[in-house]
Short mmCIF file of C-alpha atoms in Angstrom, two decimals:
data_model
loop_
_atom_site.label_atom_id
_atom_site.label_comp_id
_atom_site.label_asym_id
_atom_site.label_seq_id
_atom_site.Cartn_x
_atom_site.Cartn_y
_atom_site.Cartn_z
CA MET A 517 38.94 21.42 22.41
CA LYS A 518 36.55 21.88 19.48
CA ASN A 519 38.37 19.33 17.33
CA PHE A 520 38.34 16.85 20.21
CA ILE A 521 34.58 17.20 20.66
CA MET A 522 33.85 16.93 16.95
CA SER A 523 35.97 13.76 16.61
CA GLY A 524 33.44 11.85 18.67
CA ARG A 525 30.62 12.33 16.17
CA LEU A 526 29.54 9.73 13.68
CA PHE A 527 29.29 12.40 11.00
CA ASP A 528 29.12 16.17 11.17
CA GLU A 529 26.72 18.37 9.22
CA ASP A 530 29.36 21.11 8.71
CA GLU A 531 31.85 18.64 7.30
CA LEU A 532 29.29 17.23 4.86
CA GLY A 533 28.69 20.63 3.31
CA GLU A 534 25.71 21.69 1.19
CA LEU A 535 23.68 19.19 -0.74
CA GLU A 536 24.31 19.27 -4.46
CA VAL A 537 20.89 17.80 -5.29
CA GLU A 538 17.38 18.24 -3.96
CA PRO A 539 16.68 16.35 -0.71
CA LEU A 540 13.99 14.18 -2.31
CA GLN A 541 16.35 13.10 -5.07
CA SER A 542 19.20 12.40 -2.68
CA SER A 543 17.03 10.23 -0.46
CA VAL A 544 16.43 7.62 -3.15
CA GLU A 545 19.01 5.17 -4.46
CA ASP A 546 17.96 2.34 -6.76
CA GLY A 547 14.39 3.08 -5.78
CA ILE A 548 15.11 2.74 -2.03
CA VAL A 549 14.47 5.58 0.38
CA PHE A 550 17.44 6.36 2.66
CA HIS A 551 18.60 9.29 4.79
CA GLU A 552 18.36 12.39 2.60
CA ARG A 553 22.13 13.01 2.63
CA TYR A 554 23.25 9.44 2.04
CA ARG A 555 23.36 9.37 -1.75
CA GLY A 556 25.39 12.57 -2.01
CA LEU A 557 28.17 11.43 0.34
CA LYS A 558 31.57 10.00 -0.42
CA GLU A 559 31.82 6.27 0.24
CA SER A 560 33.96 6.89 3.33
CA GLU A 561 31.13 8.94 4.85
CA ARG A 562 28.55 6.37 3.78
CA LYS A 563 30.47 3.71 5.69
CA LYS A 564 30.28 5.85 8.82
CA MET A 565 26.51 6.03 8.52
CA ARG A 566 26.22 2.29 7.88
CA ILE A 567 28.07 1.43 11.10
CA LEU A 568 24.87 1.99 13.08
CA ASN A 569 22.49 1.86 10.11
CA LYS A 570 22.01 5.62 10.41
CA HIS A 571 21.39 5.71 6.66
CA LEU A 572 18.10 3.82 6.96
CA LEU A 573 16.03 6.70 8.38
CA CYS A 574 15.58 10.33 7.42
CA SER A 575 16.93 13.09 9.65
CA ASP A 576 13.44 14.33 10.58
CA THR A 577 12.28 10.93 11.89
CA ALA A 578 9.96 11.40 14.86
CA THR A 579 11.02 9.74 18.12
CA GLU A 580 9.42 8.94 21.45
CA GLY A 581 10.67 8.59 25.00
CA GLU A 582 13.81 9.27 26.95
CA PHE A 583 15.88 7.10 24.62
CA GLU A 584 14.47 8.63 21.41
CA LEU A 585 13.28 5.43 19.81
CA PRO A 586 11.97 5.93 16.26
CA ARG A 587 8.20 6.28 16.08
CA VAL A 588 6.63 3.78 13.67
CA ARG A 589 3.30 4.06 11.87
CA ALA A 590 0.14 2.10 12.56
CA TYR A 591 -1.07 -0.79 10.41
CA VAL A 592 -4.86 -1.09 10.25
CA GLY A 593 -5.27 -3.22 7.13
CA PRO A 594 -6.25 -6.86 6.69
CA VAL A 595 -4.31 -9.65 8.38
CA PRO A 596 -3.38 -12.60 6.13
CA GLU A 597 -4.37 -16.11 7.10
CA VAL A 598 -0.90 -17.56 6.56
CA PHE A 599 2.44 -16.29 7.89
CA ILE A 600 5.81 -17.66 6.78
CA PRO A 601 8.98 -17.41 8.92
CA TYR A 602 11.54 -14.99 7.55
CA SER A 603 14.20 -17.71 7.48
CA ALA A 604 12.18 -19.68 4.89
CA LYS A 605 12.40 -19.10 1.16
CA VAL A 606 9.86 -16.76 -0.38
CA CYS A 607 6.86 -18.97 -0.92
CA TYR A 608 4.32 -19.41 -3.69
CA ASN A 609 1.60 -16.75 -3.69
CA SER A 610 3.61 -14.70 -1.20
CA GLN A 611 1.62 -11.60 -2.11
CA TYR A 612 -1.31 -13.13 -0.23
CA LYS A 613 0.71 -14.18 2.82
CA GLY A 614 2.62 -12.57 5.67
CA VAL A 615 6.19 -12.99 6.84
CA TYR A 616 7.15 -12.94 10.51
CA CYS A 617 10.40 -12.40 12.41
CA HIS A 618 9.76 -13.92 15.84
CA ILE A 619 11.46 -16.27 18.33
CA ASP A 620 14.64 -17.18 16.40
CA ASP A 621 16.84 -14.06 16.36
CA ALA A 622 19.55 -15.78 14.32
CA GLY A 623 16.99 -16.64 11.65
CA PHE A 624 16.24 -12.98 10.90
CA SER A 625 19.53 -11.30 11.87
CA SER A 626 20.05 -10.27 8.24
CA THR A 627 17.14 -7.82 8.53
CA TRP A 628 19.68 -5.66 10.39
CA THR A 629 23.02 -6.76 8.93
CA ARG A 630 21.82 -6.78 5.29
CA PRO A 631 18.86 -4.38 5.34
CA VAL A 632 18.59 -3.80 1.59
CA ASN A 633 18.42 -7.52 0.81
CA ALA A 634 15.91 -7.98 3.63
CA LEU A 635 13.76 -5.15 2.28
CA LYS A 636 13.62 -6.76 -1.15
CA LYS A 637 12.60 -10.07 0.44
CA VAL A 638 9.80 -8.80 2.72
CA SER A 639 8.42 -6.55 -0.02
CA GLN A 640 7.24 -9.69 -1.81
CA TYR A 641 4.72 -10.43 0.95
CA MET A 642 1.31 -8.95 1.65
CA VAL A 643 2.45 -7.82 5.09
CA ALA A 644 5.56 -8.16 7.26
CA ILE A 645 5.90 -8.45 11.01
CA ALA A 646 8.61 -6.16 12.38
CA PRO A 647 11.66 -8.09 13.67
CA ASP A 648 11.25 -9.15 17.29
CA HIS A 649 14.82 -8.68 18.52
CA THR A 650 14.75 -10.38 21.91
CA LEU A 651 14.78 -8.39 25.14
CA TRP A 652 16.06 -10.15 28.26
CA MET A 653 15.01 -9.88 31.89
CA ASP A 654 18.64 -9.93 33.07
CA ALA A 655 20.18 -7.77 30.33
CA LEU A 656 21.68 -4.34 30.80
CA LYS A 657 19.25 -1.58 29.93
CA CYS A 658 21.50 -0.36 27.11
CA GLU A 659 21.43 -3.83 25.53
CA ASN A 660 17.63 -4.00 25.51
CA ILE A 661 17.29 -0.45 24.22
CA GLU A 662 19.59 -1.28 21.32
CA GLN A 663 17.38 -4.28 20.53
CA LEU A 664 14.36 -1.99 20.39
CA ARG A 665 16.21 0.51 18.21
CA LYS A 666 16.88 -2.25 15.70
CA THR A 667 13.22 -3.28 15.70
CA ARG A 668 11.82 0.25 15.29
CA THR A 669 14.44 1.32 12.74
CA THR A 670 13.89 -1.72 10.56
CA GLN A 671 10.11 -1.37 10.67
CA LEU A 672 10.18 2.30 9.73
CA PHE A 673 12.70 1.63 6.95
CA TRP A 674 10.31 -0.96 5.54
CA GLN A 675 7.33 1.38 5.90
CA ASN A 676 9.19 4.24 4.22
CA ASN A 677 9.75 1.92 1.29
CA GLY A 678 6.15 0.81 0.88
CA VAL A 679 6.07 -2.45 2.85
CA ASN A 680 2.94 -3.05 4.94
CA THR A 681 4.46 -3.70 8.34
CA ILE A 682 2.86 -4.73 11.64
CA GLN A 683 4.66 -3.49 14.73
CA THR A 684 6.13 -5.85 17.30
CA ALA A 685 5.92 -5.30 21.05
CA SER A 686 8.43 -6.92 23.38
CA TRP A 687 9.85 -6.31 26.83
CA GLY A 688 12.35 -7.56 29.37
CA ASP A 689 11.83 -6.97 33.08
CA ALA A 690 9.06 -5.06 34.85
CA ASP A 691 11.05 -1.83 34.74
CA SER A 692 11.26 -1.98 30.94
CA ILE A 693 7.49 -2.47 30.77
CA MET A 694 6.85 0.59 32.92
CA THR A 695 9.36 2.82 31.14
CA TYR A 696 10.77 2.38 27.63
CA ALA A 697 9.61 -0.96 26.14
CA PHE A 698 6.66 0.47 24.20
CA ASP A 699 8.19 3.80 23.18
CA GLY A 700 7.91 4.36 19.44
CA LEU A 701 4.94 2.05 18.94
CA ALA A 702 1.84 3.42 17.22
CA GLU A 703 -1.60 3.55 18.82
CA ASP A 704 -4.68 1.84 17.33
CA SER A 705 -2.54 -0.56 15.31
CA TRP A 706 -2.40 -4.29 14.83
CA THR A 707 0.45 -5.37 17.10
CA SER A 708 2.33 -8.66 17.25
CA ILE A 709 3.79 -10.38 20.30
CA GLY A 710 5.51 -13.70 20.87
CA HIS A 711 4.20 -16.14 23.49
CA GLN A 712 6.08 -19.32 24.28
CA ARG A 713 6.06 -21.57 27.33
CA ASN A 714 6.46 -19.55 30.55
CA GLY A 715 8.54 -21.44 33.08
CA ASN A 716 7.07 -20.27 36.39
CA LYS A 717 4.35 -18.14 37.96
CA ILE A 718 6.59 -15.08 38.17
CA GLU A 719 7.26 -15.20 34.42
CA GLN A 720 3.55 -15.74 33.76
CA ARG A 721 2.61 -12.70 35.84
CA LEU A 722 5.30 -10.63 34.13
CA PHE A 723 4.02 -11.63 30.70
CA ARG A 724 0.46 -10.72 31.60
CA PHE A 725 1.63 -7.42 33.09
CA GLY A 726 3.43 -6.65 29.83
CA VAL A 727 0.37 -7.38 27.68
CA GLU A 728 -1.97 -5.41 29.93
CA THR A 729 0.40 -2.43 30.02
CA LEU A 730 0.75 -2.53 26.23
CA VAL A 731 -3.02 -2.51 25.80
CA ASP A 732 -3.48 0.27 28.35
CA ARG A 733 -0.81 2.49 26.82
CA LYS A 734 -1.07 1.90 23.08
CA HIS A 735 -4.68 0.68 22.66
CA PRO A 736 -3.87 -1.79 19.86
CA ARG A 737 -6.52 -2.58 17.30
CA GLY A 738 -5.77 -6.22 17.99
CA LEU A 739 -2.96 -8.58 18.98
CA ILE A 740 -1.37 -11.16 16.69
CA VAL A 741 0.14 -13.76 19.01
CA PHE A 742 2.83 -16.03 17.59
CA GLY A 743 3.07 -19.24 19.60
CA LEU A 744 0.77 -20.21 22.45
CA PRO A 745 -2.76 -18.81 22.91
CA LEU A 746 -3.23 -16.38 25.77
CA ASP A 747 -4.82 -17.77 28.93
CA PHE A 748 -6.46 -14.44 29.77
CA ASP A 749 -8.54 -11.81 27.99
CA PRO A 750 -6.45 -8.74 27.13
CA GLY A 751 -9.52 -6.72 26.24
CA VAL A 752 -8.76 -6.46 22.49
CA PRO A 753 -9.21 -8.90 19.58
CA VAL A 754 -6.60 -11.67 19.46
CA ILE A 755 -5.39 -13.70 16.48
CA VAL A 756 -3.16 -16.67 17.34
CA LYS A 757 -0.63 -17.91 14.78
CA PRO A 758 1.67 -20.88 15.33
CA SER A 759 5.38 -20.15 15.21
CA PHE A 760 7.85 -22.67 13.84
CA ILE A 761 9.03 -23.28 17.43
CA SER A 762 5.52 -24.13 18.63
CA LYS A 763 5.09 -26.47 15.67
CA LEU A 764 8.41 -28.09 16.50
CA ARG A 765 7.38 -28.64 20.10
CA LYS A 766 3.87 -29.67 18.99
CA LEU A 767 2.34 -27.15 21.37
#
């Protein structure tokens, strides 16, 4: 029975054995901070960790909520005037600009599938917006939670490696807003959200409910809205930035 139970684990601490190097040394590979055991593992064990990107965060990462979403850190620094979509090439004077990962999931999918390359890219900017992996109103809860895990994990991986990163808030249906959607977000932090055309009054009310709940729970220092301006006052400072979709639609 013991062997059967153990076979369901991604990796087992007993099987990995004792570290042969100090934890701080083992957590850095080519200047990149990973899980403290990752460097000392055989490649077969590394592959197991990379299946779910378990190597991106340290074992003592703080979590929040029923689904243990990684807890990210607040960003309270300056907000650049110009933001470039992640899908674009690194631009001139990128150290004075921001990079955002909103609206087009396919355009920033490599932040999860090729995290090291993505880290090297976003580190060239003044600040990065955490990937906004889309949550859906009609999705299964497990699907939306996995989207949030990707967002939080990527942001914390970037932060652990010195990238100034602004958290992204997103949600699906009303239940997600009231329960897990904002777990892992920092309080008193600049926070980004996406805002495109809402199709009907129900969607408009849901969007406003999401923003108001976010503000009430996490007390953001301000909101950076990619897309359309808000048509209501959320009670915190708001900076509106056009997304490439809003430019395309000439909104």
